[in-house]
PDB file of C-alpha atoms in Angstrom:
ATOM      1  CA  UNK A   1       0.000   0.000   0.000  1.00  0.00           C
ATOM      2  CA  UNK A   2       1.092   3.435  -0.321  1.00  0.00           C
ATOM      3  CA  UNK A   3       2.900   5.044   2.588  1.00  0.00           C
ATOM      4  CA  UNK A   4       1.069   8.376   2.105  1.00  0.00           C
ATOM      5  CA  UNK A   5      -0.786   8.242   6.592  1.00  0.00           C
ATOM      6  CA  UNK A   6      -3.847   9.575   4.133  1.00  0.00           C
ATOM      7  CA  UNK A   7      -3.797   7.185   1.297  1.00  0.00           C
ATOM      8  CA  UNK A   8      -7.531   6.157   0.336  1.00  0.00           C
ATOM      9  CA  UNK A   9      -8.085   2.369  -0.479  1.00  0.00           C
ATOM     10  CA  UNK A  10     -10.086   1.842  -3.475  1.00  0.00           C
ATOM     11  CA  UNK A  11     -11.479  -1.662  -4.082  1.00  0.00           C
ATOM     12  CA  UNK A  12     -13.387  -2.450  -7.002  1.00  0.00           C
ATOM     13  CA  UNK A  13     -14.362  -6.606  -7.455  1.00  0.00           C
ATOM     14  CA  UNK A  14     -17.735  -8.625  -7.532  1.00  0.00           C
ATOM     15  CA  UNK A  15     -20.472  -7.890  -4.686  1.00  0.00           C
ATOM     16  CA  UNK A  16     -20.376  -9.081  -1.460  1.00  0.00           C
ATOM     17  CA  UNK A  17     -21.646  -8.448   2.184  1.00  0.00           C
ATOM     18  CA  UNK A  18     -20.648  -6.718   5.127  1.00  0.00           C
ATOM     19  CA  UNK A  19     -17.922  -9.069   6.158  1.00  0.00           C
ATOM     20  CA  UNK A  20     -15.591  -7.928   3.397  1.00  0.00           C
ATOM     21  CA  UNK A  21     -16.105  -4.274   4.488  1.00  0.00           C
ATOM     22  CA  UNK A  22     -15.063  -5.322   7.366  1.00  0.00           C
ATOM     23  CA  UNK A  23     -12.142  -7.737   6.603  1.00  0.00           C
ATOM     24  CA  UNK A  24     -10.453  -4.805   4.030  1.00  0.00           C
ATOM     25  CA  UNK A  25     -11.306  -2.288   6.999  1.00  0.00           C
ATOM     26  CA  UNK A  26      -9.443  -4.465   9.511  1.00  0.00           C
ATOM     27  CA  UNK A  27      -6.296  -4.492   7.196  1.00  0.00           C
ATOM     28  CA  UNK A  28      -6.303  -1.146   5.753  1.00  0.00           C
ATOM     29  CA  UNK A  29      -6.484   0.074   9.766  1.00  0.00           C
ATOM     30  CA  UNK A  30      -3.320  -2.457  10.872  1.00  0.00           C
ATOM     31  CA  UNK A  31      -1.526  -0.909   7.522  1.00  0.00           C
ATOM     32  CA  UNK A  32      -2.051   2.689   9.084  1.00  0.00           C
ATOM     33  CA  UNK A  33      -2.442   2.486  12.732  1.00  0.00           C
ATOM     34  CA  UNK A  34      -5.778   3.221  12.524  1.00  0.00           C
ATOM     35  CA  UNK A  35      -7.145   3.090  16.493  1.00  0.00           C
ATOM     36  CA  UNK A  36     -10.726   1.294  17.413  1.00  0.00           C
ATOM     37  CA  UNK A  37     -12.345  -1.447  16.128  1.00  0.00           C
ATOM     38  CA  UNK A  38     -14.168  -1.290  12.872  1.00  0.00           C
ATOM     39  CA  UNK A  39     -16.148  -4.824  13.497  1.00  0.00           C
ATOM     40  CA  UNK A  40     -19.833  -2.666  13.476  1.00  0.00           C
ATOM     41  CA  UNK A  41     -20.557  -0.652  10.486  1.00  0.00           C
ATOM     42  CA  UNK A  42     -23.900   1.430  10.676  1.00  0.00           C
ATOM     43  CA  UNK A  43     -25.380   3.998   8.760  1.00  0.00           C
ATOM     44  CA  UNK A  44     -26.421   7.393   9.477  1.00  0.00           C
ATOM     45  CA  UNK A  45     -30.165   8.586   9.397  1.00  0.00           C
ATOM     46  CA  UNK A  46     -29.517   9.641   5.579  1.00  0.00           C
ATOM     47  CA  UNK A  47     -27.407   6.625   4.661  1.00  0.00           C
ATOM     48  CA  UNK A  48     -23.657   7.296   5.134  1.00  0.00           C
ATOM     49  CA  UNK A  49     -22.298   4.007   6.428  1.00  0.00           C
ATOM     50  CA  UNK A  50     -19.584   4.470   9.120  1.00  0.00           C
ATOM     51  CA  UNK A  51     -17.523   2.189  11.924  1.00  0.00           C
ATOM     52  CA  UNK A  52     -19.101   3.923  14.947  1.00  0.00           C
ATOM     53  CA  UNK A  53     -16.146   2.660  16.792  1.00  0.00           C
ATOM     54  CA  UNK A  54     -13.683   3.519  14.929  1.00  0.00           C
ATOM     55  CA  UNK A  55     -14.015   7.413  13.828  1.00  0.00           C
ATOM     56  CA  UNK A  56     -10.914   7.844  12.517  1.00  0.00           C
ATOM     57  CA  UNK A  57     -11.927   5.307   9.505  1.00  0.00           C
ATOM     58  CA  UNK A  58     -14.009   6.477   6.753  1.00  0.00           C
ATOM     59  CA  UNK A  59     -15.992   4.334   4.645  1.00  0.00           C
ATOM     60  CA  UNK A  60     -17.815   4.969   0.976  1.00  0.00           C
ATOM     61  CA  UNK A  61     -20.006   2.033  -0.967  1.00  0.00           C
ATOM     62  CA  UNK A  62     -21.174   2.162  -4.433  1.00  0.00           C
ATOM     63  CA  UNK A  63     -22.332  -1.362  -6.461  1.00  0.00           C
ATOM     64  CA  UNK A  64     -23.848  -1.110 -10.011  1.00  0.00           C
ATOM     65  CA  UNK A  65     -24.159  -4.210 -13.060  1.00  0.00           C
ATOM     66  CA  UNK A  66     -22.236  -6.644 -10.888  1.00  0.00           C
ATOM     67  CA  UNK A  67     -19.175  -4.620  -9.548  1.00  0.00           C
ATOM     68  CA  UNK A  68     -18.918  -3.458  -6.175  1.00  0.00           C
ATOM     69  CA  UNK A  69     -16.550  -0.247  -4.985  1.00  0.00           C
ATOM     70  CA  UNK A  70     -15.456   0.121  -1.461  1.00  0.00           C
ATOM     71  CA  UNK A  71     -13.134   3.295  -0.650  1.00  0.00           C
ATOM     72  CA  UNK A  72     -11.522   3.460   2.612  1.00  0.00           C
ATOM     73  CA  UNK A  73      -9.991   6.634   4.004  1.00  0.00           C
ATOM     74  CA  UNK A  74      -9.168   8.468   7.381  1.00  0.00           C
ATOM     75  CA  UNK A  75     -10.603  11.726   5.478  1.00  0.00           C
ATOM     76  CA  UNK A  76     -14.165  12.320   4.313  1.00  0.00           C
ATOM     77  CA  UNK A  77     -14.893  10.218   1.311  1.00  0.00           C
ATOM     78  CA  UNK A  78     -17.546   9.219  -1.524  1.00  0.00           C
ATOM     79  CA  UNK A  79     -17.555   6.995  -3.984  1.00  0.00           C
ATOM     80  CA  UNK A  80     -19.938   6.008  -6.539  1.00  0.00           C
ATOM     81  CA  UNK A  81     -19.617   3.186  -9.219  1.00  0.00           C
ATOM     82  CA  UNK A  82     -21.740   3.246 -12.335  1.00  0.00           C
ATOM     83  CA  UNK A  83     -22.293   1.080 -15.304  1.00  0.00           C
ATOM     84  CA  UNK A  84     -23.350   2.508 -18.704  1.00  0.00           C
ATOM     85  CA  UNK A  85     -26.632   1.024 -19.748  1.00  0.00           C
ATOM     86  CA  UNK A  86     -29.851   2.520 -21.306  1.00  0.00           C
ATOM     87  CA  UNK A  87     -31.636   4.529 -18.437  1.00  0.00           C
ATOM     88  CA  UNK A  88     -33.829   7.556 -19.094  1.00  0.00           C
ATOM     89  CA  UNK A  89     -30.942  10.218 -19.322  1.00  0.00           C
ATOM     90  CA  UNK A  90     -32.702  13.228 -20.489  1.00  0.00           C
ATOM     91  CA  UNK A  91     -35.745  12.549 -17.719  1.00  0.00           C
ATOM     92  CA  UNK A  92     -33.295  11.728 -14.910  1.00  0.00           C
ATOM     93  CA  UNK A  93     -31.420  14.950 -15.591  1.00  0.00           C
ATOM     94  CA  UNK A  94     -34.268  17.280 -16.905  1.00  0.00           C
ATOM     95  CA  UNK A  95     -35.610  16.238 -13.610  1.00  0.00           C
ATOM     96  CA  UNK A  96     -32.998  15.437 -11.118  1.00  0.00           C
ATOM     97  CA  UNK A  97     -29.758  17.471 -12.166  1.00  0.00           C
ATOM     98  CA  UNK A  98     -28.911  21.319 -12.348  1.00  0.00           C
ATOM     99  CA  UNK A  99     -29.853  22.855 -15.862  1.00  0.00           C
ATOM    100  CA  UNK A 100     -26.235  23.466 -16.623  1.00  0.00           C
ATOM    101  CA  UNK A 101     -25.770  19.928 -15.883  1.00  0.00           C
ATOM    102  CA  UNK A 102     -28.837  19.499 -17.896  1.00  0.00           C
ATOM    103  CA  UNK A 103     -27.429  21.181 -20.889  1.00  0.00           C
ATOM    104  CA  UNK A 104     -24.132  19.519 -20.735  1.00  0.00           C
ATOM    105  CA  UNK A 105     -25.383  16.320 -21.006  1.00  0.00           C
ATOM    106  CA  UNK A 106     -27.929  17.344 -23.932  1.00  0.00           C
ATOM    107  CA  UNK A 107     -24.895  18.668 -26.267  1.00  0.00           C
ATOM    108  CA  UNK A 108     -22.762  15.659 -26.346  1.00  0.00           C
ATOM    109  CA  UNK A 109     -21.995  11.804 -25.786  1.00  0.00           C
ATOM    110  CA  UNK A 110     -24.421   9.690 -23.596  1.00  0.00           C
ATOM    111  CA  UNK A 111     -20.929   8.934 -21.537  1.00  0.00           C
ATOM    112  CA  UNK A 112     -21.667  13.057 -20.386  1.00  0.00           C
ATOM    113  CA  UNK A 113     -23.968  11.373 -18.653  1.00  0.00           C
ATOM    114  CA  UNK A 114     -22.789   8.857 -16.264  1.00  0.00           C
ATOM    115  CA  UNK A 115     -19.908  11.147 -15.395  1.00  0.00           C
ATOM    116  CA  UNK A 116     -22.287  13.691 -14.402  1.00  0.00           C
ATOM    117  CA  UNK A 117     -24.509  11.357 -12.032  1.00  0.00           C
ATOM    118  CA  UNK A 118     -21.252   9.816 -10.647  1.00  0.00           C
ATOM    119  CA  UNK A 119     -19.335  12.968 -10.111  1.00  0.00           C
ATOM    120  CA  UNK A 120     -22.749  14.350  -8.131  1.00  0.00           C
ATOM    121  CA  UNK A 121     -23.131  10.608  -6.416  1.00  0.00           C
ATOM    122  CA  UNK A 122     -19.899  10.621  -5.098  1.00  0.00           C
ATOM    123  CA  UNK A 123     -20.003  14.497  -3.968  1.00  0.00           C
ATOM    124  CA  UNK A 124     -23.437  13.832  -1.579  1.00  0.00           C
ATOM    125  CA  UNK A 125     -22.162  10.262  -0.133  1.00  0.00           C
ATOM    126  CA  UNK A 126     -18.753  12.933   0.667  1.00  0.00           C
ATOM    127  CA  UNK A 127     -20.793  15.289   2.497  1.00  0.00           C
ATOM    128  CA  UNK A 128     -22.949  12.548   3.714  1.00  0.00           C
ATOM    129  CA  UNK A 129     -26.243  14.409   2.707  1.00  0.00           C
ATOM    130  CA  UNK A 130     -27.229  11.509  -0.024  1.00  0.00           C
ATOM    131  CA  UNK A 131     -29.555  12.586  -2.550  1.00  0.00           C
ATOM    132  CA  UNK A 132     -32.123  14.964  -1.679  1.00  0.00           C
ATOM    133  CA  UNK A 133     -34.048  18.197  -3.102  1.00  0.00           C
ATOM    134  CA  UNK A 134     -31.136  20.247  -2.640  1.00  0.00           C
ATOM    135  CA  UNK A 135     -29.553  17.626  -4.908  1.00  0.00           C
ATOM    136  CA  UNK A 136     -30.182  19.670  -8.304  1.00  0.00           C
ATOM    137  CA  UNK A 137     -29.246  22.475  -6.575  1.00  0.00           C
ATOM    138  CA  UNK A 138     -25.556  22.115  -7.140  1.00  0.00           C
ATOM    139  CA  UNK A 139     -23.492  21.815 -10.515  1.00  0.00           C
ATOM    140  CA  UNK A 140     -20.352  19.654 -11.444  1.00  0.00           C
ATOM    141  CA  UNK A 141     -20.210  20.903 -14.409  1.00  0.00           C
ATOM    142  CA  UNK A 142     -18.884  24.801 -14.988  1.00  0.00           C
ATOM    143  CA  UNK A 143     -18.599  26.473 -18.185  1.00  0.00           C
ATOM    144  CA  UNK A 144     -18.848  23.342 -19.934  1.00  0.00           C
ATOM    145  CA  UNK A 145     -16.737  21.128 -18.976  1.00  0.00           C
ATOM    146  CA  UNK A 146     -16.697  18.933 -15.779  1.00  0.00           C
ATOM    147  CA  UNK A 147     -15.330  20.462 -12.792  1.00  0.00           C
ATOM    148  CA  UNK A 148     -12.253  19.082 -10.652  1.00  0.00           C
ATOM    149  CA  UNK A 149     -13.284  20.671  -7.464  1.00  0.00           C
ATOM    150  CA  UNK A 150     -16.704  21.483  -6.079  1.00  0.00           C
ATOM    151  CA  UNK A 151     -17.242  23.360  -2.771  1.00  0.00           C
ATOM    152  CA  UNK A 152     -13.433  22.505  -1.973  1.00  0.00           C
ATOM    153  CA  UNK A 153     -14.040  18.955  -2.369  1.00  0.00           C
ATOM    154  CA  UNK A 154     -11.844  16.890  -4.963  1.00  0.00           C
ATOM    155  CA  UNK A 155     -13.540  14.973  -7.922  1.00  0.00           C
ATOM    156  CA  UNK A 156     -11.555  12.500  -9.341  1.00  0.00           C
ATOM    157  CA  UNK A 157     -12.385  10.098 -12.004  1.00  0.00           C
ATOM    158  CA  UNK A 158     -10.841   6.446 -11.496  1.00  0.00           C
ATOM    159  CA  UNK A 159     -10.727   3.625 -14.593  1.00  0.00           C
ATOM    160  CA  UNK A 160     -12.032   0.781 -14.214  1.00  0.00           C
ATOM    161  CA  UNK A 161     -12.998  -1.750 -16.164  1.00  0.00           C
ATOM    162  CA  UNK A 162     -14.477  -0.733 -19.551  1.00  0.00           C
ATOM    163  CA  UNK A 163     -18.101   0.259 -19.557  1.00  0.00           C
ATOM    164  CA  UNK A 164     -18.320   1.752 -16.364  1.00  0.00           C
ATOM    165  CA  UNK A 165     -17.529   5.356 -14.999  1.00  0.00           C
ATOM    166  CA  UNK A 166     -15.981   5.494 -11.139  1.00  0.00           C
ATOM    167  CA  UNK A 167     -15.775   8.730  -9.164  1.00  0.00           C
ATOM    168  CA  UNK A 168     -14.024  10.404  -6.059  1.00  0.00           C
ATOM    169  CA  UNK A 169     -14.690  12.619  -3.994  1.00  0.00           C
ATOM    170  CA  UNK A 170     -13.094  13.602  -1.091  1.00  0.00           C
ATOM    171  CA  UNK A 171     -10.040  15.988   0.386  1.00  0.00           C
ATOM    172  CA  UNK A 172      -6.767  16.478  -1.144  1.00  0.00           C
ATOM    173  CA  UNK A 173      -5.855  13.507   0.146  1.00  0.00           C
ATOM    174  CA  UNK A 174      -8.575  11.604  -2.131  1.00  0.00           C
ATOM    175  CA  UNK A 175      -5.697  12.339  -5.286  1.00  0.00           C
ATOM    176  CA  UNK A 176      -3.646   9.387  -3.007  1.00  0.00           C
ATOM    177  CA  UNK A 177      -5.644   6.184  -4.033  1.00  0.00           C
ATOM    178  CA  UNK A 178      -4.489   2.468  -4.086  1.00  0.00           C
ATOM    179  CA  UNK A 179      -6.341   0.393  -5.975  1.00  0.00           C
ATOM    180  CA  UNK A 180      -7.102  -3.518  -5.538  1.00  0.00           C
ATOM    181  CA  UNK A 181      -9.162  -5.929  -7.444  1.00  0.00           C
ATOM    182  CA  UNK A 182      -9.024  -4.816 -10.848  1.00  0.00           C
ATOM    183  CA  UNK A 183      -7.252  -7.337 -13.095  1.00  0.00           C
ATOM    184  CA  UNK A 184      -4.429  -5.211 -13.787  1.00  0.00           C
ATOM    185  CA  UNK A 185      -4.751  -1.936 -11.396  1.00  0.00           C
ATOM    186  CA  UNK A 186      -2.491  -3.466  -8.928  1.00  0.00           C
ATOM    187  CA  UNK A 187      -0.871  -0.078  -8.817  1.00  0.00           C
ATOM    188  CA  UNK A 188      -0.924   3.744  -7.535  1.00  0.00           C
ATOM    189  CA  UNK A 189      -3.350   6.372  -8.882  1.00  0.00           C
TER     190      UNK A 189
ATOM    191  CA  UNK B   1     -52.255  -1.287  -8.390  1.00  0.00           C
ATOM    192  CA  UNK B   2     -49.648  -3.842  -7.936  1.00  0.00           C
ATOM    193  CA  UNK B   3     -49.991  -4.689 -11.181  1.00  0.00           C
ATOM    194  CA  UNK B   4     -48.949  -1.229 -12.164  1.00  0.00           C
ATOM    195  CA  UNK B   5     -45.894  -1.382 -10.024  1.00  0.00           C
ATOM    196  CA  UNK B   6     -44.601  -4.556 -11.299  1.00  0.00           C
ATOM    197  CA  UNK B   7     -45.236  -3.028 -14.688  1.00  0.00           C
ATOM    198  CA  UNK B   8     -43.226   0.226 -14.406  1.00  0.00           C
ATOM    199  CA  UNK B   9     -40.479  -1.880 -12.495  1.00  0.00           C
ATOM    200  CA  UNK B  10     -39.925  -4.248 -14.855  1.00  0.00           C
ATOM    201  CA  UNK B  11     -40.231  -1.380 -17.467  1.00  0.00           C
ATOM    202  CA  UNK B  12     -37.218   0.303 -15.637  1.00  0.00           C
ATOM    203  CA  UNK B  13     -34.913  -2.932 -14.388  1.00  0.00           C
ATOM    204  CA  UNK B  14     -35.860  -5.879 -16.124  1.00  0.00           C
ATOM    205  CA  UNK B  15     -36.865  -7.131 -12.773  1.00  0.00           C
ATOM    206  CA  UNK B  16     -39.846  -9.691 -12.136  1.00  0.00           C
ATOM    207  CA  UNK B  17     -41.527 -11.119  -8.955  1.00  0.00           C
ATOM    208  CA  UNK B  18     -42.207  -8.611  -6.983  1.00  0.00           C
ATOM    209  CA  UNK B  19     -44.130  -8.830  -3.789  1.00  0.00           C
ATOM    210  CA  UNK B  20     -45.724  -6.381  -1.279  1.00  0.00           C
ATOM    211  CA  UNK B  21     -42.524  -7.204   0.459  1.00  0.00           C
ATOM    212  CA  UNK B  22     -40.591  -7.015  -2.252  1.00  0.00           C
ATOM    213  CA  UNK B  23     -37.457  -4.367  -0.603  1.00  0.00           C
ATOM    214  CA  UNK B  24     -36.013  -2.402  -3.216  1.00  0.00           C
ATOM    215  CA  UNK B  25     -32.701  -2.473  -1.900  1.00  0.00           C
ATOM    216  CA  UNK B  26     -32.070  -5.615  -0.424  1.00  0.00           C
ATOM    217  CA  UNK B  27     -34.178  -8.084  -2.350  1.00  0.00           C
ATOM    218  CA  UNK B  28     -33.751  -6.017  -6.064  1.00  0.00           C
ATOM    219  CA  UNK B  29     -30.607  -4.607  -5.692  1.00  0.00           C
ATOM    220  CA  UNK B  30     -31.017  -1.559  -7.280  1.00  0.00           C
ATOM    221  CA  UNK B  31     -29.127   1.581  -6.828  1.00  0.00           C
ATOM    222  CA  UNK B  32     -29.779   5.089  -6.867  1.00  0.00           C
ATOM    223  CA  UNK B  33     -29.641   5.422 -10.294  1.00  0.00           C
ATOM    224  CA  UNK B  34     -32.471   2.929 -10.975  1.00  0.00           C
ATOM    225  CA  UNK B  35     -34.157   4.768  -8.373  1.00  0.00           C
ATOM    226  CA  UNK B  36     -33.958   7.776  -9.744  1.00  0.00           C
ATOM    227  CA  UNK B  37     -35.312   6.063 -13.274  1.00  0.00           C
ATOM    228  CA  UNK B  38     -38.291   4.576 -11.675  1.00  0.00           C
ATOM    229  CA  UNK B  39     -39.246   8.025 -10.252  1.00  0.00           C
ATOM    230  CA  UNK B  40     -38.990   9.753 -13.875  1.00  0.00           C
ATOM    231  CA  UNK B  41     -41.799   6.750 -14.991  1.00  0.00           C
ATOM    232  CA  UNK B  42     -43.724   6.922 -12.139  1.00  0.00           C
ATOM    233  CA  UNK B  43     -44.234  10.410 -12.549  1.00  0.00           C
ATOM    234  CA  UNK B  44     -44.434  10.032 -16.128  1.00  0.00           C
ATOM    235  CA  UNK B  45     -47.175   7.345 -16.234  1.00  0.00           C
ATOM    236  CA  UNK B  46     -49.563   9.441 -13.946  1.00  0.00           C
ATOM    237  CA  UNK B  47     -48.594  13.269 -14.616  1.00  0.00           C
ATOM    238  CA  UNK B  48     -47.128  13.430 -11.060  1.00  0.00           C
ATOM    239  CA  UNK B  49     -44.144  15.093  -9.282  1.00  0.00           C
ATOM    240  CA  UNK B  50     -43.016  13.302  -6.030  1.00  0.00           C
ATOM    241  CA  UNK B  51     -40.663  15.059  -3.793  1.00  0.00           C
ATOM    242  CA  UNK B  52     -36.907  13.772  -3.736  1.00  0.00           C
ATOM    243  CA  UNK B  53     -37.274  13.628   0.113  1.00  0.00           C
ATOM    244  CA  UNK B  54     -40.190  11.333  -0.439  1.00  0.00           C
ATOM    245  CA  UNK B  55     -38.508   9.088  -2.729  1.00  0.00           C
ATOM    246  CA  UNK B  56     -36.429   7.453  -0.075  1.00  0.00           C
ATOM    247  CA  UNK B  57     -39.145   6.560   2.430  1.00  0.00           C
ATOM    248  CA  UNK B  58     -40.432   4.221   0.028  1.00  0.00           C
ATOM    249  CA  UNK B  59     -38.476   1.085   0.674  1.00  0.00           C
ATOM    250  CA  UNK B  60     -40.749  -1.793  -0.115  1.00  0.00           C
ATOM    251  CA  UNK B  61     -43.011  -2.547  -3.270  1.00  0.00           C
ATOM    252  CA  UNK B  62     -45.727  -1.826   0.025  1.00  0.00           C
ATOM    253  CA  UNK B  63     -44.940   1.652   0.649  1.00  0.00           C
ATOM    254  CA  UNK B  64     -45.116   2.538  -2.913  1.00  0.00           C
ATOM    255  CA  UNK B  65     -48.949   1.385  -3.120  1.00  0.00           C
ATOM    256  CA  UNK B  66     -49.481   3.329   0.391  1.00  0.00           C
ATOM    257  CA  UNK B  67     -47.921   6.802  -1.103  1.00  0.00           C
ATOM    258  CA  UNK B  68     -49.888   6.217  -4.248  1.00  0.00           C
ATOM    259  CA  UNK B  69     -53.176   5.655  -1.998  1.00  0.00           C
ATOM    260  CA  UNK B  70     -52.389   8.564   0.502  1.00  0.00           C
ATOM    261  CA  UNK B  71     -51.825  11.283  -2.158  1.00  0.00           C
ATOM    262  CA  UNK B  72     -54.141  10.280  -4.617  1.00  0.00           C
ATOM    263  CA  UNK B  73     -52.393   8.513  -7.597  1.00  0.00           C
ATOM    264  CA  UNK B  74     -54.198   5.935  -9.310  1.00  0.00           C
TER     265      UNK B  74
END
């Protein structure tokens, strides 16, 4: 793993249940001297999971099409993990995204899309608000193009495996990611 | 009613059997983004607007049929 005391631990691999959160927790907090014990993981009244006995340990989820994406961090983190399949693109974001979002996504590639709903995904399971009205209140996407930052939050864009878009959000300490699981991203990001 | 659920559902997800129990979650494992596409047909099929706040309470197949009976949607 990296040696970075911030690094965040991105895993990416087939579903599974809570014991693997908790397995890859347990070894990511021997790695970095992480204190507590990260054995219970509950979720907050809006759906941010966290190890209530072990603060220091963040925790993001995201599972879409038969991949699963687990980021582990000792800073604020969100991940979300998307597949690209047919969905109702210019309903979900007429309806659920900003307009400039809106009009982003209408003037190019259906990809436009997914990066928009994952960038925005990522940035609510960060602040640990999930998706609510105030959810189409806020923009990724300035002056046409994607943004990198949003509300001093990083948004980073990981590959994965072709066909699906993967974002992070998080601190500056988000840009130090290892990833595991991936058939050949045995390696820094 | 349920009918109509299963309908729009399987419209969405490709997903069949659903029960009253059915949990959207757990037992269908959809994510937010199929969420989110359900809601657009929902309020599609019936000329409807349902809060986002709202769209989280319904967890189960039975607490769509109980929003759609408490505010009117048929």
């Amino acid at each position: 793993m990296a040696s970075s005391e911030s690094a965040t631990l991105l895993i990416v691999r087939p579903p599974c249940g809570q014991e693997e959160i908790v397995r890859r927790a347990r070894l990511y907090a021997v790695e970095y001297g992480v204190p507590g014990d990260c054995s219970r993981v509950k979720k907050t009244a809006l759906g941010k999971p966290y190890f209530p006995d072990m603060p220091a340990l963040r925790l993001s989820v995201s599972h879409s099409d038969g991949l699963w994406a687990l980021a582990l961090s000792q800073s604020e983190i969100g991940v979300d993990l998307q597949a690209v399949r047919p969905c109702q693109r210019e309903a979900v974001a007429r309806r659920f995204f900003h307009p400039e979002e809106a009009r982003y996504i209408a003037s190019g590639p259906e990809d436009r899309f997914f990066a928009v709903w994952t960038a925005k995904e990522s940035y609510v399971k960060y602040t640990g608000e999930g998706i609510t009205d105030g959810f189409r209140e806020f923009s990724v996407v300035q002056d046409g193009r994607m943004r990198d930052f949003l509300h001093g939050a990083r948004l980073r864009f990981v590959p994965t495996l072709p066909g699906y878009f993967l974002c992070l959000c998080g601190g500056e300490e988000a840009l130090s990611i290892e990833i595991s699981g991936l058939p050949s991203s045995e390696n820094k990001a | 009613m349920l009918r109509v659920v299963q309908e729009i559902i399987y419209e969405v997800t490709g997903k069949q059997g659903l029960t009253l129990d059915t949990d959207f979650v757990k037992d269908l494992e959809l994510n937010s983004l199929d969420v989110m596409n359900i809601v657009c047909a929902f309020e599609e099929r019936f000329d409807v607007t349902i809060p986002t706040r709202d769209v989280w309470k319904l967890k189960q197949v039975r607490d769509v049929l109980a929003y759609m009976s408490a505010h009117g949607i048929v």
